[in-house]
mmCIF file of C-alpha atoms in Angstrom:
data_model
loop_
_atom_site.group_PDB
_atom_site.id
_atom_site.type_symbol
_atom_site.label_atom_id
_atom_site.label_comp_id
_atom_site.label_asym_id
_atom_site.label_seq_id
_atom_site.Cartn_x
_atom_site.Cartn_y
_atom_site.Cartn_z
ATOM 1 C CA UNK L 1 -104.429 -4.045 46.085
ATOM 2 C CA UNK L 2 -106.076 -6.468 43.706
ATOM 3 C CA UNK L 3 -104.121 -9.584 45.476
ATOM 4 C CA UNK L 4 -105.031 -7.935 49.110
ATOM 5 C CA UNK L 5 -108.469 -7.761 48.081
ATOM 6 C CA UNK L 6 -108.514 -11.644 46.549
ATOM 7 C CA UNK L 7 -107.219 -12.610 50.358
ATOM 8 C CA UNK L 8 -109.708 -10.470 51.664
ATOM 9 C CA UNK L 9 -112.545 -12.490 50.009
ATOM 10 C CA UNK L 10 -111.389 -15.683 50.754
ATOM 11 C CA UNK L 11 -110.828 -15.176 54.681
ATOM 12 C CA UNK L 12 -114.529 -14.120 54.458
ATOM 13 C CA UNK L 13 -115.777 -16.828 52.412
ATOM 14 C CA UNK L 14 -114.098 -19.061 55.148
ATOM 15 C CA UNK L 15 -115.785 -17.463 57.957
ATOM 16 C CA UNK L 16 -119.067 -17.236 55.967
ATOM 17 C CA UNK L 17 -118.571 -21.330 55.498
ATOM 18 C CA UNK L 18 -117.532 -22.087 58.654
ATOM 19 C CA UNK L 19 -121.209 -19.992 59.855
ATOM 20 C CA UNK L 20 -123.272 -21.900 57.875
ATOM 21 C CA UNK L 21 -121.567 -25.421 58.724
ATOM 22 C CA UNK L 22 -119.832 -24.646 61.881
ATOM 23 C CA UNK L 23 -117.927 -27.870 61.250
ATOM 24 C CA UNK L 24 -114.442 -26.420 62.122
ATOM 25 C CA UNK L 25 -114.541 -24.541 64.576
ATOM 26 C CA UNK L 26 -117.137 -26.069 67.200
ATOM 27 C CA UNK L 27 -114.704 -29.549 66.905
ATOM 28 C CA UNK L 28 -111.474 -27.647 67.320
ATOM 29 C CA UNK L 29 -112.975 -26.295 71.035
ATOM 30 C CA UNK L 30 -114.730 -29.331 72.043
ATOM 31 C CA UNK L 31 -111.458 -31.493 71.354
ATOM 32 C CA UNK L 32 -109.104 -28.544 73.325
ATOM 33 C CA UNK L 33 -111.200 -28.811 76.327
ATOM 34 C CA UNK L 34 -111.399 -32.310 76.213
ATOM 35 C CA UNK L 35 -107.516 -32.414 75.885
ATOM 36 C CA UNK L 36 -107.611 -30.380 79.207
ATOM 37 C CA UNK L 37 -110.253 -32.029 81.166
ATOM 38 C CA UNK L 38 -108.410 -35.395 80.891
ATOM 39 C CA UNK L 39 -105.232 -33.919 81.914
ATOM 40 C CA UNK L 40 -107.076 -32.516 85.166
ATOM 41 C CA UNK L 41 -108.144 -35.760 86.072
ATOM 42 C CA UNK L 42 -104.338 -37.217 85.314
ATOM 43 C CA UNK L 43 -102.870 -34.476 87.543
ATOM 44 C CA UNK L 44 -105.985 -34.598 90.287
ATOM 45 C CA UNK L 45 -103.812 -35.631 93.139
ATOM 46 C CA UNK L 46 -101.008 -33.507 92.152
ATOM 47 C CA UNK L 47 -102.317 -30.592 91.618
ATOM 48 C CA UNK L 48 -98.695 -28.065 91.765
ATOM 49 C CA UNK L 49 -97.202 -30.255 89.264
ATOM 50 C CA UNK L 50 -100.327 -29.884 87.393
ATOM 51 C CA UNK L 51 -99.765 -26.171 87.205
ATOM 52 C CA UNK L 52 -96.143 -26.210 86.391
ATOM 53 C CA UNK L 53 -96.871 -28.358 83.605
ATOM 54 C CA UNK L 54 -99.498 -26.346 82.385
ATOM 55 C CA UNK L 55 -98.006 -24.617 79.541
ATOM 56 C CA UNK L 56 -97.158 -27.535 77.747
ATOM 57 C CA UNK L 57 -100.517 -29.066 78.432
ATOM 58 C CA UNK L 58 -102.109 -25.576 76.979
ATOM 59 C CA UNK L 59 -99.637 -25.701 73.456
ATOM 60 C CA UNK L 60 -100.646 -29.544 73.428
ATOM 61 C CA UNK L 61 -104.282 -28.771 73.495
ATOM 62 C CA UNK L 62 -103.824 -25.976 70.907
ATOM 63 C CA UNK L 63 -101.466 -27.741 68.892
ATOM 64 C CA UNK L 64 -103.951 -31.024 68.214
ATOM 65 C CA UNK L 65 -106.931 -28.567 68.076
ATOM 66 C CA UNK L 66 -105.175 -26.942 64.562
ATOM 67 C CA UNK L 67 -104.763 -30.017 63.136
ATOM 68 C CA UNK L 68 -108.567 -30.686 62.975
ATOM 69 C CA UNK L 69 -109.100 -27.054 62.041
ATOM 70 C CA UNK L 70 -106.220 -27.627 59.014
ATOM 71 C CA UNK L 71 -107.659 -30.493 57.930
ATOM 72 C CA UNK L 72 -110.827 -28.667 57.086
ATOM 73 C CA UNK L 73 -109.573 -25.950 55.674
ATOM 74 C CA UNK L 74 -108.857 -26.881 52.420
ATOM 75 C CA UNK L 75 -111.741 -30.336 52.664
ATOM 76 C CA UNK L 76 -114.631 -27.624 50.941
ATOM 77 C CA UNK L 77 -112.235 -26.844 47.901
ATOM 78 C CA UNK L 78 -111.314 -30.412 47.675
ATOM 79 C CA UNK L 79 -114.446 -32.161 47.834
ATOM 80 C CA UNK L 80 -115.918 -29.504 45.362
ATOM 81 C CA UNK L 81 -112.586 -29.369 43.317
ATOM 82 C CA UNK L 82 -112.168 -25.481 43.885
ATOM 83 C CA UNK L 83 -108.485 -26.195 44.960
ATOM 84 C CA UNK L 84 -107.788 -26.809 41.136
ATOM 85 C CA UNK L 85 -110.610 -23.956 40.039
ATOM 86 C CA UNK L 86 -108.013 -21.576 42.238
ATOM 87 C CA UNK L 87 -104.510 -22.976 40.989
ATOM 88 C CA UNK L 88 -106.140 -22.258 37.370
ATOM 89 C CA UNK L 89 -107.458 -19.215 37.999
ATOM 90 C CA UNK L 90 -105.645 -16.088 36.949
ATOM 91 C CA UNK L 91 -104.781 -14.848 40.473
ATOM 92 C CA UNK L 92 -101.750 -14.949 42.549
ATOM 93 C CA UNK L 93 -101.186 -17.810 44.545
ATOM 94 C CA UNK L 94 -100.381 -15.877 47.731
ATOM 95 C CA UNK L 95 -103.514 -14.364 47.969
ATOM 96 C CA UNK L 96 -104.453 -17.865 48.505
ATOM 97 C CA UNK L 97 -102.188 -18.645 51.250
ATOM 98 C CA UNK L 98 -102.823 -15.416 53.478
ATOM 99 C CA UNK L 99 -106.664 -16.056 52.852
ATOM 100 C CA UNK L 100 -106.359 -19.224 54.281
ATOM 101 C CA UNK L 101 -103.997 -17.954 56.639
ATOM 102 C CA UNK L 102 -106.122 -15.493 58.072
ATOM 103 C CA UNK L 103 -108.893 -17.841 58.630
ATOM 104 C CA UNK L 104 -107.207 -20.300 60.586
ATOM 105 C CA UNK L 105 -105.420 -17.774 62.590
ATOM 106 C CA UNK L 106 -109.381 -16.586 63.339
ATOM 107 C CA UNK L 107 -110.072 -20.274 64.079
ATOM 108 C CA UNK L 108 -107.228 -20.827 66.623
ATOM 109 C CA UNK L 109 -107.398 -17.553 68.509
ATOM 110 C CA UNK L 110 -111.191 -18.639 69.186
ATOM 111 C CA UNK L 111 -109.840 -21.967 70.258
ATOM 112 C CA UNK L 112 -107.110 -20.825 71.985
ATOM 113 C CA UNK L 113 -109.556 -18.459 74.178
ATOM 114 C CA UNK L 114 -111.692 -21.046 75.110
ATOM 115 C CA UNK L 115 -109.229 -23.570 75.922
ATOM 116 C CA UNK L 116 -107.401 -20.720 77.997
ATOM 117 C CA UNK L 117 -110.809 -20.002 79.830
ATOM 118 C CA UNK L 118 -111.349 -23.681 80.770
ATOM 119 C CA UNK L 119 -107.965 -24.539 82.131
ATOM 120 C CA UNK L 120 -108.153 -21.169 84.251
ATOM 121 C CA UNK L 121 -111.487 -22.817 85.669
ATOM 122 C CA UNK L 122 -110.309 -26.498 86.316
ATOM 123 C CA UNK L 123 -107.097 -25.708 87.394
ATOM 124 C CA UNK L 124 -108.186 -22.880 89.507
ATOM 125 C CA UNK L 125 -105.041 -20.372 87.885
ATOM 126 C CA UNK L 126 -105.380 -16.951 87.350
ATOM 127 C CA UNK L 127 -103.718 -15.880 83.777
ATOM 128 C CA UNK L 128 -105.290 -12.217 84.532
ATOM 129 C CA UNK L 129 -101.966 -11.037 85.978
ATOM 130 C CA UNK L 130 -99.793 -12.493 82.591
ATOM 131 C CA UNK L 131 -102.237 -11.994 80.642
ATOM 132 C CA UNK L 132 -101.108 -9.059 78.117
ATOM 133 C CA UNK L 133 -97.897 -11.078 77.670
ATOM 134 C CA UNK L 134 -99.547 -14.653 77.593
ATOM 135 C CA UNK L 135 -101.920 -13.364 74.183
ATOM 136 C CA UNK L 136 -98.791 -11.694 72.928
ATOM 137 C CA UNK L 137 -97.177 -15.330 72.687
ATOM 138 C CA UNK L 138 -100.391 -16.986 71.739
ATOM 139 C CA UNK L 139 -100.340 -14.574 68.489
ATOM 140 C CA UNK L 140 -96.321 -15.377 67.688
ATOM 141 C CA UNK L 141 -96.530 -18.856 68.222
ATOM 142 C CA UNK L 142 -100.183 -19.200 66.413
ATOM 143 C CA UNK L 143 -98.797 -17.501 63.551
ATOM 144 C CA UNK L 144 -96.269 -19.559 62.789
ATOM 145 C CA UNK L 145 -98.248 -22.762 63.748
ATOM 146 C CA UNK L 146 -101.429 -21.469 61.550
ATOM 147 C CA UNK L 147 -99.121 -20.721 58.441
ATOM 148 C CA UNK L 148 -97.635 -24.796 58.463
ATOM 149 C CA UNK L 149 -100.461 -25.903 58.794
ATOM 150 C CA UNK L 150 -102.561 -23.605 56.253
ATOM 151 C CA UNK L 151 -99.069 -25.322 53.748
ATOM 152 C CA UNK L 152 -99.306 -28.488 54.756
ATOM 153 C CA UNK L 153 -103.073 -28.789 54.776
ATOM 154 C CA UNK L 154 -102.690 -28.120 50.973
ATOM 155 C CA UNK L 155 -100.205 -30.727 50.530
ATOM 156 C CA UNK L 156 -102.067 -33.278 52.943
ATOM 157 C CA UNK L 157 -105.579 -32.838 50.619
ATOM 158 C CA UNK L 158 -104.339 -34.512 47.757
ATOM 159 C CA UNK L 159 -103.510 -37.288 49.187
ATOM 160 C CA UNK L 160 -105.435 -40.638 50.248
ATOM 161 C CA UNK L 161 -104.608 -40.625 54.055
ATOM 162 C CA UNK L 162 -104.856 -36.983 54.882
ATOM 163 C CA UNK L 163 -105.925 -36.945 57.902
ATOM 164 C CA UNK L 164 -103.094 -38.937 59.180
ATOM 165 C CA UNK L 165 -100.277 -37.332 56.525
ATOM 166 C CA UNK L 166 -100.955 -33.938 58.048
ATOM 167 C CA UNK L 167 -99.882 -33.772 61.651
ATOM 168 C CA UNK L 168 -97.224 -36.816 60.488
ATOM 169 C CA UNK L 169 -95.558 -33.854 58.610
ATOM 170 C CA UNK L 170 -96.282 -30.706 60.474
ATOM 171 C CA UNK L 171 -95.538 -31.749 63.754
ATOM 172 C CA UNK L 172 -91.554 -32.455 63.061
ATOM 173 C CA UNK L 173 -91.361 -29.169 61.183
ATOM 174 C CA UNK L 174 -93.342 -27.082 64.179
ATOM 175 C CA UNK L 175 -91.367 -28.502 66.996
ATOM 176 C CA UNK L 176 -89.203 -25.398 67.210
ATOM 177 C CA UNK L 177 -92.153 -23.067 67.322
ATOM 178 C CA UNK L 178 -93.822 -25.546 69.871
ATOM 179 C CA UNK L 179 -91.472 -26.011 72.113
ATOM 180 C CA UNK L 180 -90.276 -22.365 71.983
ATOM 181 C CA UNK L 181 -93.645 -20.939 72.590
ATOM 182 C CA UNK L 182 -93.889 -23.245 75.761
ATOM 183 C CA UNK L 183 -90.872 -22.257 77.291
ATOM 184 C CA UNK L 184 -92.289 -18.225 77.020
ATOM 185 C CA UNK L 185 -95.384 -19.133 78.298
ATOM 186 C CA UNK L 186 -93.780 -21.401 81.689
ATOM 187 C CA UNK L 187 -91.614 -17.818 81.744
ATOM 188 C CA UNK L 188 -94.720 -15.622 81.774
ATOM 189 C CA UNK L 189 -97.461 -17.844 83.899
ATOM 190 C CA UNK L 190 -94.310 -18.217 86.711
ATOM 191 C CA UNK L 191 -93.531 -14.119 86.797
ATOM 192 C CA UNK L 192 -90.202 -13.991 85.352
ATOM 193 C CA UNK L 193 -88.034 -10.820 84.547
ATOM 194 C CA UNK L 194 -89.326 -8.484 81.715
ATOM 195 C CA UNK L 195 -86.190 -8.995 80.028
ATOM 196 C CA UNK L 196 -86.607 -13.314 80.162
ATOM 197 C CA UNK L 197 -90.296 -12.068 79.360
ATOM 198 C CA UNK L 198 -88.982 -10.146 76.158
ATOM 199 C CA UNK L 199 -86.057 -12.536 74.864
ATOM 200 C CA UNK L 200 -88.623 -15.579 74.801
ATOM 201 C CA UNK L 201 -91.222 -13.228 73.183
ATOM 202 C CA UNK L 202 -88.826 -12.238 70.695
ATOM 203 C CA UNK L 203 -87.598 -16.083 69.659
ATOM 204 C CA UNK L 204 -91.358 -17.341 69.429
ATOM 205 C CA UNK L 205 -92.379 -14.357 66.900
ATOM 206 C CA UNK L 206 -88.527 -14.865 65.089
ATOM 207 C CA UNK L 207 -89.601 -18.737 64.400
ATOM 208 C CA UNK L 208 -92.734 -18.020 63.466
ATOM 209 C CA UNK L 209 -92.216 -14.975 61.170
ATOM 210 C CA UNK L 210 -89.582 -17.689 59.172
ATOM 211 C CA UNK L 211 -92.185 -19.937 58.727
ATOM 212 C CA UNK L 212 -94.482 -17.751 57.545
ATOM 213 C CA UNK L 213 -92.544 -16.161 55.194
ATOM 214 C CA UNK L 214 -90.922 -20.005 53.903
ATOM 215 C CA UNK L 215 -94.674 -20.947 53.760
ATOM 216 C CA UNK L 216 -95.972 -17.861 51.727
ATOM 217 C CA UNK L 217 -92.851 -18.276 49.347
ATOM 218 C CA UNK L 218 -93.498 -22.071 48.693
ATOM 219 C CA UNK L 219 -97.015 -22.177 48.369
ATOM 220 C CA UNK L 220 -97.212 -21.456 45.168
ATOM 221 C CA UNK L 221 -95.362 -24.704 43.935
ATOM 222 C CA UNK L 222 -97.537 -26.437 46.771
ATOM 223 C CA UNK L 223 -100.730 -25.473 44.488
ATOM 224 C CA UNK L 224 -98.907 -26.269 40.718
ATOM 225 C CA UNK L 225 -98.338 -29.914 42.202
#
């Protein structure tokens, strides 16, 4: 109870920050829609191959979005030197992580809603009819993406280039949840069978819940170094 309620405070301290600042989350939106008004210029004359590539342009949006979301999320504890205040501090490490965790899952889904909206706009698509399944993916796959990314953001702040170190090691690691969660959301936004709908479902939320867990069990060694 005493760990849950350590997370607890931390996920709100985040969103309290991120309130008064609004330094995370207002970037991470501007830079997703950005991501997809270019591409609707790019795919302009073509607009059916716009849509079937759609997915990956959505997972591409979200995916660069995170990183500037991760990068912040440990910059207050760095700059301040609470990152070594809360490796010292008699507390478990893990309450750490799924703080952290929590918070940028809370950052992305925001993202990933508004990104969603403005590609339904620009593209003129309808996710209304996929939509129960499409946010059922979006969770999987940001769960796993939000938990490397809360691991490697810790690694990335102590060093000099951080902002380039971080998606320079997270991306290789979250291909598999990347390109898994865009092949379940190409199956859901074209209408395939509930049982292609499940199996991809399924493997997005498998990856991710093995990162999570691989990222909660390391993170502790993450903060001793």
């Amino acid at each position: 109870m005493r760990t849950a309620s350590i997370a607890w405070t931390i996920f709100v301290k985040d969103l309290r920050v991120e309130w008064r600042n609004r330094e995370t989350l207002a970037p991470m939106c501007v830079f997703g829609i950005l991501v997809v008004f270019l591409f609707n210029f790019a795919f302009e004359t073509a607009h059916e191959e716009a849509l079937r590539l759609l997915p990956g342009l959505l997972w591409i949006a979200f995916a660069f979005s995170g990183i500037l979301g991760f990068n912040r999320s440990f910059a207050a504890e760095r700059e301040n030197a609470c990152l070594e205040g809360m490796a010292l501090a008699p507390i478990d490490p893990s309450a750490i992580f799924v703080g952290k965790l929590l918070a940028n899952i809370v950052f992305l889904g925001v993202m990933e809603a508004v990104v969603v909206f403005a590609a339904a706009v620009w593209y003129n698509f309808s996710f209304l009819p996929s939509l129960g399944t499409l946010a059922l993916i979006l969770l999987a796959g940001t769960l796993g993406y939000a938990a490397l990314g809360t691991i490697f953001g810790a690694i990335a702040a102590n060093t000099r280039m951080r902002e380039v170190m971080l998606p320079v090691l997270q991306f290789p690691v979250a291909f598999w949840v990347l390109i898994l969660a865009v092949d379940a959301t190409s199956d859901t936004l074209r209408g395939a069978a509930s049982a292609e709908l499940t199996r991809g479902v399924l493997r997005v939320t498998g990856i991710s819940l093995i990162y999570a867990v691989v990222s909660f069990l390391l993170f502790e060694y993450v903060l001793e170094e």
